[in-house]
Every structure is written in structure tokens, then in C-alpha cells.
Coordinates of C-alpha atoms in Angstrom, one line a residue:
X261 CA 114.7 117.9 145.6
X262 CA 117.3 115.8 147.2
X263 CA 118.9 112.8 145.7
X264 CA 116.6 110.7 147.0
X265 CA 114.6 111.4 144.0
X266 CA 116.9 110.2 141.7
X267 CA 114.9 106.8 141.0
X268 CA 113.6 108.6 138.2
X269 CA 116.9 108.1 136.4
X270 CA 117.0 104.4 137.1
X271 CA 115.4 101.5 135.3
X272 CA 111.7 100.9 135.8
X273 CA 111.8 97.2 134.4
X274 CA 111.5 95.7 138.0
X275 CA 108.2 97.6 138.8
X276 CA 106.9 96.6 135.4
X277 CA 107.5 92.8 135.7
X278 CA 105.7 92.9 139.0
X279 CA 102.3 91.1 138.5
X280 CA 100.8 92.9 141.3
X281 CA 101.4 96.2 139.6
X282 CA 99.7 96.3 136.2
X283 CA 100.4 99.3 134.2
X284 CA 98.6 101.1 131.3
X285 CA 101.9 102.3 130.1
X286 CA 104.8 99.9 131.3
X287 CA 108.3 101.1 131.9
X288 CA 107.3 105.0 132.5
X289 CA 107.5 106.7 135.7
X290 CA 104.7 108.2 137.4
X291 CA 105.7 112.1 136.9
X292 CA 106.5 113.1 133.4
X293 CA 107.6 116.5 133.6
X294 CA 111.2 117.5 134.3
X295 CA 112.7 117.6 137.8
X296 CA 114.2 121.1 139.0
X297 CA 117.4 120.4 140.9
X298 CA 120.3 122.5 142.0
X299 CA 123.1 123.2 139.2
X300 CA 125.5 121.0 141.1
X301 CA 123.4 118.1 141.0
X302 CA 122.3 118.5 137.4
X303 CA 126.3 118.9 136.5
X304 CA 126.9 115.3 138.5
X305 CA 124.0 113.6 136.7
X306 CA 125.1 115.1 133.2
X307 CA 128.9 114.5 133.8
X308 CA 128.2 110.9 134.7
X309 CA 126.0 110.4 131.6
X310 CA 128.4 112.0 129.4
X311 CA 131.3 110.0 130.4
X312 CA 129.3 106.6 129.7
X313 CA 127.0 107.6 126.8
X314 CA 124.5 110.2 125.1
X315 CA 123.1 113.0 126.8
X316 CA 122.1 116.4 125.8
X317 CA 122.7 120.0 127.5
X318 CA 120.8 122.9 126.7
X319 CA 121.2 126.4 127.6
X320 CA 118.3 128.7 127.3
X321 CA 118.3 132.5 128.3
X322 CA 115.0 134.6 128.6
X323 CA 115.2 137.6 126.1
X324 CA 114.6 141.1 127.7
X325 CA 114.7 140.1 131.2
X326 CA 116.5 143.4 132.2
X327 CA 113.6 145.5 130.7
X328 CA 111.1 143.4 132.6
X329 CA 112.8 144.2 135.7
X330 CA 112.9 147.7 135.2
X331 CA 109.2 147.7 134.2
X332 CA 107.8 145.5 137.1
X333 CA 110.4 145.3 139.5
X334 CA 112.9 142.7 140.8
X335 CA 110.5 140.6 143.0
X336 CA 107.9 140.2 140.3
X337 CA 110.7 139.5 137.8
X338 CA 111.8 136.8 140.2
X339 CA 108.2 135.5 140.1
X340 CA 107.9 135.5 136.3
X341 CA 111.1 133.6 135.8
X342 CA 109.8 131.0 138.3
X343 CA 106.7 130.9 136.3
X344 CA 108.8 130.5 133.2
X345 CA 111.0 127.7 134.7
X346 CA 107.6 125.7 135.6
X347 CA 106.3 126.3 132.2
X348 CA 109.5 124.9 130.7
X349 CA 109.5 121.8 133.3
X350 CA 105.8 120.8 132.5
X351 CA 107.0 120.9 128.7
X352 CA 109.7 118.6 129.1
X353 CA 110.1 114.8 130.1
X354 CA 110.4 113.1 133.5
X355 CA 113.9 111.7 132.5
X356 CA 114.9 115.4 132.0
X357 CA 116.1 118.0 134.3
X358 CA 116.3 121.8 134.7
X359 CA 118.7 124.0 136.8
X360 CA 118.7 127.7 137.1
X361 CA 121.7 130.2 137.4
X362 CA 120.7 133.8 137.3
X363 CA 118.4 134.0 134.3
X364 CA 119.7 131.2 132.6
X365 CA 118.0 127.8 132.3
X366 CA 120.3 124.7 132.0
X367 CA 118.4 121.7 130.5
X368 CA 119.5 118.0 130.9
X369 CA 117.7 115.8 128.2
X370 CA 117.5 112.5 127.4
X371 CA 117.9 112.0 123.7
X372 CA 119.9 112.6 120.7
X373 CA 120.6 116.1 118.9
X374 CA 118.2 115.6 116.2
X375 CA 115.3 114.9 118.1
X376 CA 116.4 117.3 120.7
X377 CA 116.5 120.0 118.3
X378 CA 112.7 119.4 117.5
X379 CA 112.2 119.8 121.4
X380 CA 113.8 123.0 121.4
X381 CA 111.7 124.6 118.8
X382 CA 108.7 123.2 120.4
X383 CA 109.8 125.2 123.6
X384 CA 110.5 128.3 121.7
X385 CA 107.1 128.1 120.2
X386 CA 105.5 127.1 123.5
X387 CA 107.2 130.1 125.4
X388 CA 106.4 132.6 122.7
X389 CA 102.7 132.1 122.6
X390 CA 102.1 131.7 126.4
X391 CA 100.3 134.3 128.3
X392 CA 102.3 134.6 131.7
X393 CA 100.2 135.6 134.5
X394 CA 102.9 137.9 136.5
X395 CA 103.2 141.4 134.9
X396 CA 101.2 141.0 131.7
X397 CA 104.4 140.4 129.7
X398 CA 105.6 137.8 127.3
X399 CA 108.9 136.3 126.9
X400 CA 111.0 134.8 124.0
X401 CA 114.0 132.2 124.4
X402 CA 117.3 131.7 122.8
X403 CA 118.6 128.2 123.1
X404 CA 122.0 126.3 122.4
X405 CA 122.2 122.6 122.3
X406 CA 125.2 120.4 123.0
X407 CA 125.3 116.5 122.7
X408 CA 127.7 114.0 124.1
X409 CA 130.0 112.4 123.1
X410 CA 129.9 115.0 119.9
X411 CA 130.6 118.3 121.6
X412 CA 132.3 116.8 124.8
X413 CA 132.3 114.1 127.3
X414 CA 132.4 116.5 130.6
X415 CA 129.5 118.5 131.9
X416 CA 131.7 122.0 131.7
X417 CA 132.7 121.0 127.9
X418 CA 128.8 120.5 127.0
X419 CA 127.8 123.7 128.7
X420 CA 130.3 125.8 127.1
X421 CA 129.3 124.3 123.7
X422 CA 125.7 124.9 124.2
X423 CA 126.3 128.7 125.5
X424 CA 128.3 129.3 122.4
X425 CA 125.6 127.8 120.1
X426 CA 123.0 129.8 122.2
X427 CA 124.6 133.1 121.6
X428 CA 125.1 132.1 117.6
X429 CA 121.5 131.3 117.7
X430 CA 120.4 134.9 118.2
X431 CA 116.8 136.1 119.7
X432 CA 113.9 133.6 119.7
X433 CA 116.2 131.1 118.0
X434 CA 118.0 127.6 118.7
X435 CA 121.4 126.1 117.4
X436 CA 123.4 122.9 118.0
X437 CA 126.9 123.3 118.8
X438 CA 129.6 123.9 116.4
X439 CA 126.8 123.9 113.6
X440 CA 126.4 127.0 111.5
X441 CA 123.0 128.9 111.8
X442 CA 120.8 127.2 109.3
X443 CA 119.8 129.1 106.2
X444 CA 116.5 127.8 105.9
X445 CA 113.2 129.5 106.3
X446 CA 111.4 129.1 109.6
X447 CA 107.9 128.1 108.6
X448 CA 106.9 126.8 112.0
X449 CA 105.5 130.1 113.1
X450 CA 101.6 130.1 114.3
X451 CA 99.9 133.4 113.7
X452 CA 96.2 134.6 113.9
X453 CA 93.5 132.6 115.2
X454 CA 93.5 134.5 118.7
X455 CA 89.9 134.1 119.2
X456 CA 89.5 130.2 118.8
X457 CA 92.8 129.7 120.7
X458 CA 91.1 131.7 123.6
X459 CA 88.0 129.8 123.2
X460 CA 89.9 126.4 123.4
X461 CA 92.1 127.6 126.0
X462 CA 88.6 128.3 128.1
X463 CA 87.8 124.9 127.3
X464 CA 90.9 123.6 129.0
X465 CA 90.0 125.1 132.1
X466 CA 86.5 123.8 132.0
X467 CA 88.1 120.4 131.5
X468 CA 90.4 120.6 134.2
X469 CA 87.5 121.2 136.6
X470 CA 85.8 118.0 135.4
X471 CA 83.3 119.6 133.0
X472 CA 83.9 117.4 129.5
X473 CA 83.5 119.1 126.4
X474 CA 83.1 118.2 122.7
X475 CA 84.2 120.7 120.2
X476 CA 84.3 120.4 116.2
X477 CA 87.0 122.4 114.2
X478 CA 85.9 122.7 110.8
X479 CA 87.6 123.8 107.6
X480 CA 88.8 123.2 104.3
X481 CA 92.0 121.0 103.5
X482 CA 95.3 122.6 104.7
X483 CA 93.3 125.2 106.6
X484 CA 94.8 124.1 109.9
X485 CA 92.3 122.3 112.2
X486 CA 94.6 120.0 113.6
X487 CA 97.6 122.6 114.1
X488 CA 95.1 124.7 116.1
X489 CA 94.5 122.1 118.6
X490 CA 98.1 121.1 118.6
X491 CA 99.2 124.6 119.5
X492 CA 97.8 124.1 122.8
X493 CA 99.8 121.3 123.9
X494 CA 101.9 123.4 126.0
X495 CA 99.0 124.7 127.9
X496 CA 97.6 121.2 128.4
X497 CA 100.9 120.1 129.8
X498 CA 101.0 123.1 132.2
X499 CA 97.7 122.2 133.5
X500 CA 99.1 118.7 134.3
X501 CA 97.3 117.0 131.5
X502 CA 98.3 115.2 128.0
X503 CA 97.2 115.6 124.3
X504 CA 96.8 112.3 122.5
X505 CA 95.4 111.8 119.1
X506 CA 94.1 109.5 116.6
X507 CA 93.9 110.0 112.9
X508 CA 91.3 108.6 110.5
X509 CA 92.6 107.8 106.8
X510 CA 90.9 108.1 103.6
X511 CA 89.9 104.3 103.0
X512 CA 93.6 102.7 103.6
X513 CA 93.1 99.3 105.2
X514 CA 91.3 100.7 108.1
X515 CA 90.0 98.1 110.6
X516 CA 87.0 98.8 112.7
X517 CA 87.5 101.5 115.5
X518 CA 90.7 102.4 113.7
X519 CA 90.8 105.9 115.3
X520 CA 90.3 104.5 118.9
X521 CA 92.9 101.9 118.6
X522 CA 95.3 104.7 117.9
X523 CA 94.2 106.5 120.9
X524 CA 94.6 103.6 123.1
X525 CA 98.2 103.4 121.7
X526 CA 98.7 107.0 122.5
X527 CA 97.2 106.9 126.2
X528 CA 99.4 103.7 126.8
X529 CA 102.4 106.1 126.4
X530 CA 101.4 108.1 129.3
X531 CA 102.5 107.5 133.1
X532 CA 99.0 106.0 134.0
X533 CA 98.6 102.9 135.8
X534 CA 95.7 100.5 135.8
X535 CA 94.9 97.2 137.8
X536 CA 92.4 95.7 136.1
X537 CA 92.2 93.2 133.1
X538 CA 90.3 93.4 130.1
X539 CA 88.3 91.1 128.0
X540 CA 87.5 92.9 124.7
X541 CA 89.9 96.0 124.6
X542 CA 93.0 93.9 123.5
X543 CA 91.3 93.4 120.3
X544 CA 92.0 97.3 119.8
X545 CA 95.4 97.2 121.5
X546 CA 96.9 93.7 121.8
X547 CA 99.5 95.1 124.2
X548 CA 96.9 95.5 126.8
X549 CA 96.9 93.0 129.7
X550 CA 94.1 90.6 128.9
X551 CA 91.8 88.7 131.2
X552 CA 92.4 84.9 130.8
X553 CA 89.8 83.5 133.2
X554 CA 86.8 84.5 131.0
X555 CA 86.2 83.4 127.4
X556 CA 85.9 86.3 124.9
X557 CA 82.7 86.7 123.6
X558 CA 83.0 89.3 120.6
X559 CA 80.7 91.7 122.5
X560 CA 80.3 95.3 120.9
X561 CA 78.6 96.4 124.0
X562 CA 81.3 95.0 126.3
X563 CA 84.1 96.5 124.1
X564 CA 82.7 100.2 124.2
X565 CA 82.0 99.8 127.9
X566 CA 85.6 98.7 128.5
X567 CA 86.9 101.7 126.2
X568 CA 84.8 104.1 128.4
X569 CA 86.4 102.5 131.6
X570 CA 89.7 102.7 130.3
X571 CA 89.5 106.4 129.1
X572 CA 87.8 107.3 132.4
X573 CA 90.6 105.7 134.6
X574 CA 93.2 107.6 132.7
X575 CA 91.5 111.0 132.9
X576 CA 91.1 110.3 136.6
X577 CA 94.9 110.7 137.0
X578 CA 95.3 113.3 134.6
X579 CA 93.3 115.4 132.2
X580 CA 93.1 114.4 128.8
X581 CA 92.7 116.3 125.4
X582 CA 91.6 113.4 122.8
X583 CA 92.3 114.7 119.2
X584 CA 90.4 112.7 116.6
X585 CA 91.7 114.2 113.3
X586 CA 89.6 113.8 110.1
X587 CA 86.5 112.3 111.2
X588 CA 84.9 112.6 107.4
X589 CA 86.8 109.4 106.9
X590 CA 86.2 107.6 110.0
X591 CA 84.5 104.1 109.7
X592 CA 81.1 103.6 111.1
X593 CA 82.3 101.5 114.1
X594 CA 84.3 104.6 115.1
X595 CA 81.3 106.9 115.1
X596 CA 79.2 104.4 117.2
X597 CA 82.0 104.5 119.6
X598 CA 82.1 108.2 119.8
X599 CA 78.0 108.4 120.0
X600 CA 78.4 105.8 122.9
X601 CA 81.4 107.7 124.7
X602 CA 80.3 111.3 124.8
X603 CA 77.6 111.0 127.4
X604 CA 79.7 108.4 129.3
X605 CA 82.5 111.0 129.5
X606 CA 80.8 113.9 130.1
X607 CA 81.7 114.6 133.7
X608 CA 85.4 113.1 133.1
X609 CA 88.3 115.6 132.8
X610 CA 88.4 115.1 129.1
X611 CA 88.0 117.5 126.1
X612 CA 87.3 115.9 122.8
X613 CA 88.3 117.8 119.7
X614 CA 86.9 116.8 116.5
X615 CA 88.4 117.8 113.1
X616 CA 86.5 117.8 109.7
X617 CA 87.4 118.7 106.5
X618 CA 84.6 120.7 104.9
X619 CA 83.4 119.8 101.5
X620 CA 84.1 116.1 101.7
X621 CA 81.9 113.5 103.4
X622 CA 78.2 114.9 104.0
X623 CA 77.4 111.9 106.2
X624 CA 80.1 112.6 108.8
X625 CA 78.9 116.4 109.1
X626 CA 75.4 115.1 109.5
X627 CA 76.2 113.0 112.4
X628 CA 78.3 115.5 113.9
X629 CA 75.3 118.1 113.4
X630 CA 73.1 115.5 115.6
X631 CA 75.7 115.4 118.2
X632 CA 76.1 119.6 118.3
X633 CA 72.8 120.0 119.8
X634 CA 73.7 118.4 123.2
X635 CA 74.9 120.7 125.9
X636 CA 78.6 121.6 126.1
X637 CA 79.2 120.8 122.2
X638 CA 80.7 123.4 120.2
X639 CA 82.0 124.3 116.6
X640 CA 84.8 126.5 115.4
X641 CA 84.8 127.3 111.8
X642 CA 88.3 128.1 110.6
X643 CA 88.8 130.7 107.7
X644 CA 91.7 131.9 106.1
X645 CA 94.4 133.8 107.3
X646 CA 94.2 137.8 106.9
X647 CA 96.7 139.6 104.9
X648 CA 98.2 141.0 107.8
X649 CA 98.5 137.3 109.3
X650 CA 100.6 136.6 106.3
X651 CA 102.5 139.5 106.6
X652 CA 103.4 138.7 110.2
X653 CA 104.2 135.2 109.2
X654 CA 106.4 135.9 106.5
X655 CA 108.3 138.7 108.4
X656 CA 109.0 135.9 111.3
X657 CA 109.9 133.4 108.7
X658 CA 112.4 135.5 107.2
X659 CA 113.4 137.3 110.4
X660 CA 112.9 140.7 108.7
X661 CA 110.6 143.7 109.5
X662 CA 111.3 144.9 105.9
X663 CA 109.4 142.6 103.9
X664 CA 108.8 143.4 100.4
X665 CA 105.4 144.7 99.3
X666 CA 105.6 142.8 96.0
X667 CA 106.7 139.5 97.7
X668 CA 103.7 139.9 100.1
X669 CA 101.3 140.7 97.2
X670 CA 102.5 137.5 95.4
X671 CA 102.5 135.1 98.2
X672 CA 99.1 136.1 99.8
X673 CA 97.4 136.1 96.0
X674 CA 98.5 132.7 95.5
X675 CA 98.3 131.3 98.9
X676 CA 95.0 133.0 99.5
X677 CA 95.8 132.7 103.2
X678 CA 95.7 128.9 103.4
X679 CA 98.4 128.0 105.6
X680 CA 99.4 124.5 104.0
X681 CA 99.4 126.4 100.6
X682 CA 101.4 128.9 102.5
X683 CA 104.1 126.8 103.7
X684 CA 104.6 124.9 100.5
X685 CA 104.8 127.9 98.3
X686 CA 107.6 129.4 100.3
X687 CA 109.5 126.0 100.4
X688 CA 109.0 125.7 96.9
X689 CA 110.6 129.2 96.2
X690 CA 113.4 128.5 98.4
X691 CA 114.0 124.9 96.9
X692 CA 114.2 126.5 93.4
X693 CA 116.4 129.4 94.4
X694 CA 113.8 132.3 94.1
X695 CA 114.2 133.0 97.8
X696 CA 117.9 132.9 99.0
X697 CA 120.0 134.2 102.2
X698 CA 122.8 136.7 101.5
X699 CA 124.8 138.0 104.5
X700 CA 122.1 137.0 106.8
X701 CA 119.1 138.9 104.7
X702 CA 116.8 136.8 102.9
X703 CA 116.6 138.1 99.2
X704 CA 113.8 137.2 96.4
X705 CA 113.7 137.0 92.6
X706 CA 111.4 139.6 90.8
X707 CA 107.9 138.7 91.0
X708 CA 107.7 138.3 87.1
X709 CA 110.3 135.4 87.3
X710 CA 108.3 133.5 90.1
X711 CA 106.1 130.6 89.1
X712 CA 102.6 130.9 88.2
X713 CA 101.5 127.5 88.7
X714 CA 101.0 127.4 92.4
X715 CA 98.0 125.2 93.4
X716 CA 98.9 122.7 96.1
X717 CA 99.2 119.8 93.8
X718 CA 101.6 121.9 91.6
X719 CA 103.8 122.8 94.6
X720 CA 103.9 119.6 96.3
X721 CA 104.6 117.6 92.9
X722 CA 107.7 120.0 92.2
X723 CA 109.1 119.8 95.7
X724 CA 108.9 116.1 95.6
X725 CA 110.6 115.8 92.1
X726 CA 113.5 117.7 93.4
X727 CA 114.1 115.2 96.3
X728 CA 117.4 112.9 95.9
X729 CA 116.2 109.3 95.3
X730 CA 117.1 108.1 99.0
X731 CA 114.7 110.7 100.3
X732 CA 112.1 109.8 97.7
X733 CA 112.0 106.3 98.6
X734 CA 111.6 106.9 102.3
X735 CA 108.7 109.3 101.5
X736 CA 107.1 106.9 99.3
X737 CA 107.0 104.4 101.8
X738 CA 105.9 106.4 104.7
X739 CA 103.2 107.7 102.3
X740 CA 102.1 104.2 101.5
X741 CA 102.0 102.8 105.0
X742 CA 100.0 105.9 105.6
X743 CA 100.5 106.2 109.2
X744 CA 103.1 106.9 111.8
X745 CA 105.7 104.3 111.7
X746 CA 108.9 103.4 113.4
X747 CA 112.2 104.1 111.7
X748 CA 113.2 100.5 111.3
X749 CA 110.0 99.9 109.7
X750 CA 110.6 102.4 107.2
X751 CA 113.9 101.5 106.4
X752 CA 113.1 97.8 105.9
X753 CA 110.2 99.0 103.5
X754 CA 112.0 101.7 101.4
X755 CA 112.8 100.6 98.0
X756 CA 116.2 101.8 97.9
X757 CA 119.3 102.2 99.1
X758 CA 122.2 102.0 101.6
X759 CA 121.5 106.0 102.0
X760 CA 117.9 105.5 103.3
X761 CA 119.0 107.2 106.7
X762 CA 120.4 110.1 104.9
X763 CA 117.1 110.5 102.9
X764 CA 115.2 110.3 106.2
X765 CA 117.2 113.3 107.7
X766 CA 116.9 115.1 104.5
X767 CA 112.9 114.8 104.6
X768 CA 113.0 115.9 108.3
X769 CA 115.0 119.1 107.2
X770 CA 112.7 120.0 104.5
X771 CA 109.6 119.6 106.6
X772 CA 108.2 116.6 104.7
X773 CA 108.6 114.2 107.4
X774 CA 107.9 115.0 110.9
X775 CA 108.8 113.1 114.3
X776 CA 105.7 111.2 115.8
X777 CA 107.5 111.3 119.1
X778 CA 110.1 113.9 120.5
X779 CA 112.1 110.9 121.9
X780 CA 111.9 107.7 123.3
X781 CA 111.8 105.8 120.2
X782 CA 112.6 106.9 116.4
X783 CA 109.2 107.1 114.8
X784 CA 107.7 109.4 111.7
X785 CA 105.0 110.5 109.8
X786 CA 104.3 112.4 106.8
X787 CA 103.8 116.1 107.6
X788 CA 100.5 116.2 106.1
X789 CA 98.0 113.8 104.3
X790 CA 98.1 115.9 101.3
X791 CA 101.8 115.3 100.9
X792 CA 101.0 111.6 101.5
X793 CA 98.4 111.8 98.8
X794 CA 100.6 113.5 95.9
X795 CA 103.5 110.8 96.7
X796 CA 101.2 107.8 96.4
X797 CA 99.7 109.7 93.1
X798 CA 103.0 109.9 91.6
X799 CA 103.9 105.9 91.9
X800 CA 104.1 104.0 88.6
X801 CA 102.0 100.8 88.9
X802 CA 105.2 98.4 88.9
X803 CA 106.8 100.5 91.7
X804 CA 103.3 100.6 93.9
X805 CA 103.0 97.1 93.8
X806 CA 106.8 96.6 94.4
X807 CA 106.4 98.9 97.5
X808 CA 103.1 97.3 98.9
X809 CA 104.9 93.8 98.7
X810 CA 107.9 95.0 100.6
X811 CA 105.9 96.9 103.4
X812 CA 103.5 93.8 103.5
X813 CA 106.7 91.5 104.1
X814 CA 108.2 94.0 106.9
X815 CA 104.9 94.5 108.5
X816 CA 104.4 90.6 108.9
X817 CA 108.1 90.6 110.2
X818 CA 107.3 92.8 113.0
X819 CA 105.3 91.9 115.9
X820 CA 101.7 93.1 116.7
X821 CA 100.9 94.6 113.5
X822 CA 97.5 94.7 112.1
X823 CA 96.3 91.7 110.2
X824 CA 93.8 93.7 108.1
X825 CA 96.7 96.3 107.1
X826 CA 99.1 93.4 106.3
X827 CA 96.4 91.6 104.0
X828 CA 95.6 95.1 102.3
X829 CA 99.3 95.5 101.5
X830 CA 99.4 91.7 100.3
X831 CA 96.2 92.2 98.0
X832 CA 97.6 95.2 96.1
X833 CA 101.1 93.4 95.8

């Protein structure tokens, strides 16, 4: 591409201000995957950005390329590298850029080092899991990350720092420049589930062809129903689509249609355009453009019609996977909307993925049972990971092929192959010093010294008790808010301390808080509903009242917050 394509790096405010061009998601460019440009162009763009502000440069190298060349030949290896480059571009954003030099990918990312580390880990996982079409081989990456101005104010300095960090990261890893390799267990690996993943991938291909599908993923708490769907996000982006989600929460200040309101917010962040105005839909998302020439009638029928039109319009511009999480807690209005939407969207490029926790609300599974009889409706029942799955997961987490049989037996016995229990069991052992790194090798205490109380609630309670006060205050605020929240709202709501930001970073490092978006604005959510539940349960009555009051006042001070949510917090306070 030539330099005439550079408007992607310029402000889009003028376009958004044009009343003849109403956007579903204003201020976002039309294409939302990274440009591929020459190394010279990338160097010029990154150099200019580094001299005047923040920019991130990454060096990524495909591991084992020489072995691939000797196996399938130079021509097919080059095609494989082109496929890898396209895959990486599809999993970055329109404000990013990619250049290649020999077997190396140079990335220019818009963002700070902290969220960019999450982007790097996501790319590693995506490449690791993807089945490349050329040659029937797989790839892994190593990545290094350098940020201006911390690691340099020129492109050569940033590239050198990124390459040095990549060398330190090692195979299938990432590292930030001038930062020692983290001695923290890598617990983000995804193992097993090959059959349901293949099934969902087939449904993605149906979706792209315009054959809408509905699939329910059912399993006990912590079994990974949402994680299974989210693992497909790179494949969705490779097909030119987007995965958006909305989550139901257990009776916490939920207004009617709460899950669909979250879906609307998520679609609004995508680069899709609309020229129409809405009469009823702004009641679910006040940022939507409201028709002012007609009076609102409070019509449920019109609201559902507009919701279908909105999703249909978005799906015409890009395939959509709509992930509706924890439908066992959905309000009746959200279920009514789902009943209405399914037949309306069956010929659209939409895959509806619904997750249910088994053993909870019978009504939800009964409603799903009635829907499941329709054509192109499927159900996936997730079971526990096998012992071999747990072994492979532990080997990847500890970067070793020599896993002790005693540790494997202990971990499998106490986790029973439940992924959430497995993660927090290993984090608990790590936090307590029972699993420690020594000269690049992980070591563990004798099994006789390891904890015997290892229910999920026990593990989470111990982990939360070890948190420093600033981290605990931020986690409590996030748990009580009960949804994704912008950083400023979390810091305003926390009952603490001038060190709240450091507390937030500690929670991110320990996997108790996760970014809600990769970049764009800082927003976070508790890593799992069970973590939030335990955090709320540990609040004293006085602390709970004080925290709800702070949250209510913070929400009231921010624009366009839910009146029902604000009133709910004030009522408890």
C-alpha cells in the first residue's frame, strides 16, 4: 500500500461530526485490521510517533522456519509465512501496522506496554492454536516488546530493544524490553476440547456463508464454557468477523434486556456504519442516535424489531459471533428478545453462542430445550479435562517436559480436571511458595506439605487474603460493581488509597483482573464470576455499605450510567 492509505492514522473526528454520515461506532475507521506496509514506511511512522508520544514496536519471529523450509520447500514456506502475516494482521487493529523482513515480523502497535503485553500473549495463543493451510504444519512465535519513550525515542532504538527482548523471551514466549523474564507460571494455555473446537469452527464457516446458527455450551461452574468460545476469536477475525459478548449476572441491579444492552455497546465499538435513526433502541444504549421527529411509545414490539434491524445491519458488514454468557441468570425480557431474534436472524451472518451453568436455574435450560428443537440449533456439553490434558497443561505452564508424577497426581486429584480450579490451585501453590522457580526450573514442595483444603472457595479465599490492601480495595470495588468498568470509575470507587493504581496492576499480574479491551481505553473486569462472588462474600456489612455508597456516587458522577444500577447501590448504602 502507498502513503495515500495513511488516513487510517489521522483523526476521524471530522467524519463523525458530519451529520450526513451517522455511525454505529463513531470515530473508528472502516477497516479494523492492521496495514501491511514496507519496513521503510513503518520505520518512518514509528519514528515520528516515538519522537512525539507513545508507540510500541514488537519483533516477532516464527519458530522452526528453517525446518519447515527443508520439509516443504522454499516456495511453500514463503506461502506459509504470507499466511502467518495475514493471520497476525487480522488479529491486530486498524491503527496498527505490520512489516516483514526475512522471517521476522515487525509490528507497530498503538497503545502502552501494559495492555500490549496482553495483545502479545493473545497473538502467541492464536498462532499456537491455528491450523495453517499450507503444508499441514504449525507455528509458534517468540516476541519482544519495546515502548517509546521508555525504551527509546527513535525507531532503530526501539527495534533493537524489541529484538533483544525477543531473544530473552525464548521459544513460544514474549517479553518487554529491559525486563527480566517473568518468573510467573504461564496459566493461560488452552488444552483439550479438540472436538467441540472443530464443531464450532465448522459453525463459523456456516456463519460466513450466511447460515445463521445457535449453539448452547453447557457445563458446571468453572468448566470453561465461555473460554471455549473466546478461543475462537482469532479464527473469527481471520474470516473478517468479530466476536462480541454480553453477560448475565446473578440478580445484581439488572435492568430488563441487560444482556442485549451489553451486546449493543460491544457492537458499537466495531467499525460498522448505519444511516438510520432509532426510536426505542436508545433505551438500551443511550449513545445511539435517537429519532427526534417521532414520539416514543415505549413499544416492546418496536424495540425488538429495531434490535433485530441493528444486528442485521451489522452482520451485513461483517460476520458476528454473539456470545451470551451465563444465560441461567438472564431476565425474562432478555429471554423474550432471544426468542424473537432467533428466527429473524437465521439467514444472517450471525452465530449465537449461549453459555449455561448446569445445576442452577431449571427454567433457563427448559427454555433452551424448547429452542433446541429448531433446525441449526446445537448443544455442546463440556466435561472435565482428562489426566493427559492436565499433564500437557502443567508442562506448558511450567515450561518443562519432566513433570513430576507426584505433582501431577496431586493436581489432578484435587482439581478433578476443572479448569478454573486447576488455575487457582496452581496460583495458590505459587503464592504460598510451594511452587517456585530456581535457576530457570520450577520446583515444588513434597506433596505431604501441600494444602489439603483445596475447594474452589478455599483457594480463592486464601488468594484474596494474601493481597496487599490497595489490590484488595480495587478488587472489592470491581466485584461489587459486577461488570466491566473503566479505570477511572474503579479508582474513584475503591475504598483506599493513593496506591490504588499499583493495586490494579498487581491484580492484573496475578490473573484476578483482566482488561476488558486490548487498547483504546482502560477498562477491566474480574477474571471470573466466582472470584467476584467470593470477594463480595468476604466484605463486612460496614465495608459493604461504604463501598456501595462510593460506587453509587461515582456512577452518578459519570455520564450515561444506568439509573437502575445507581439506585440499586444507593438502596444498599
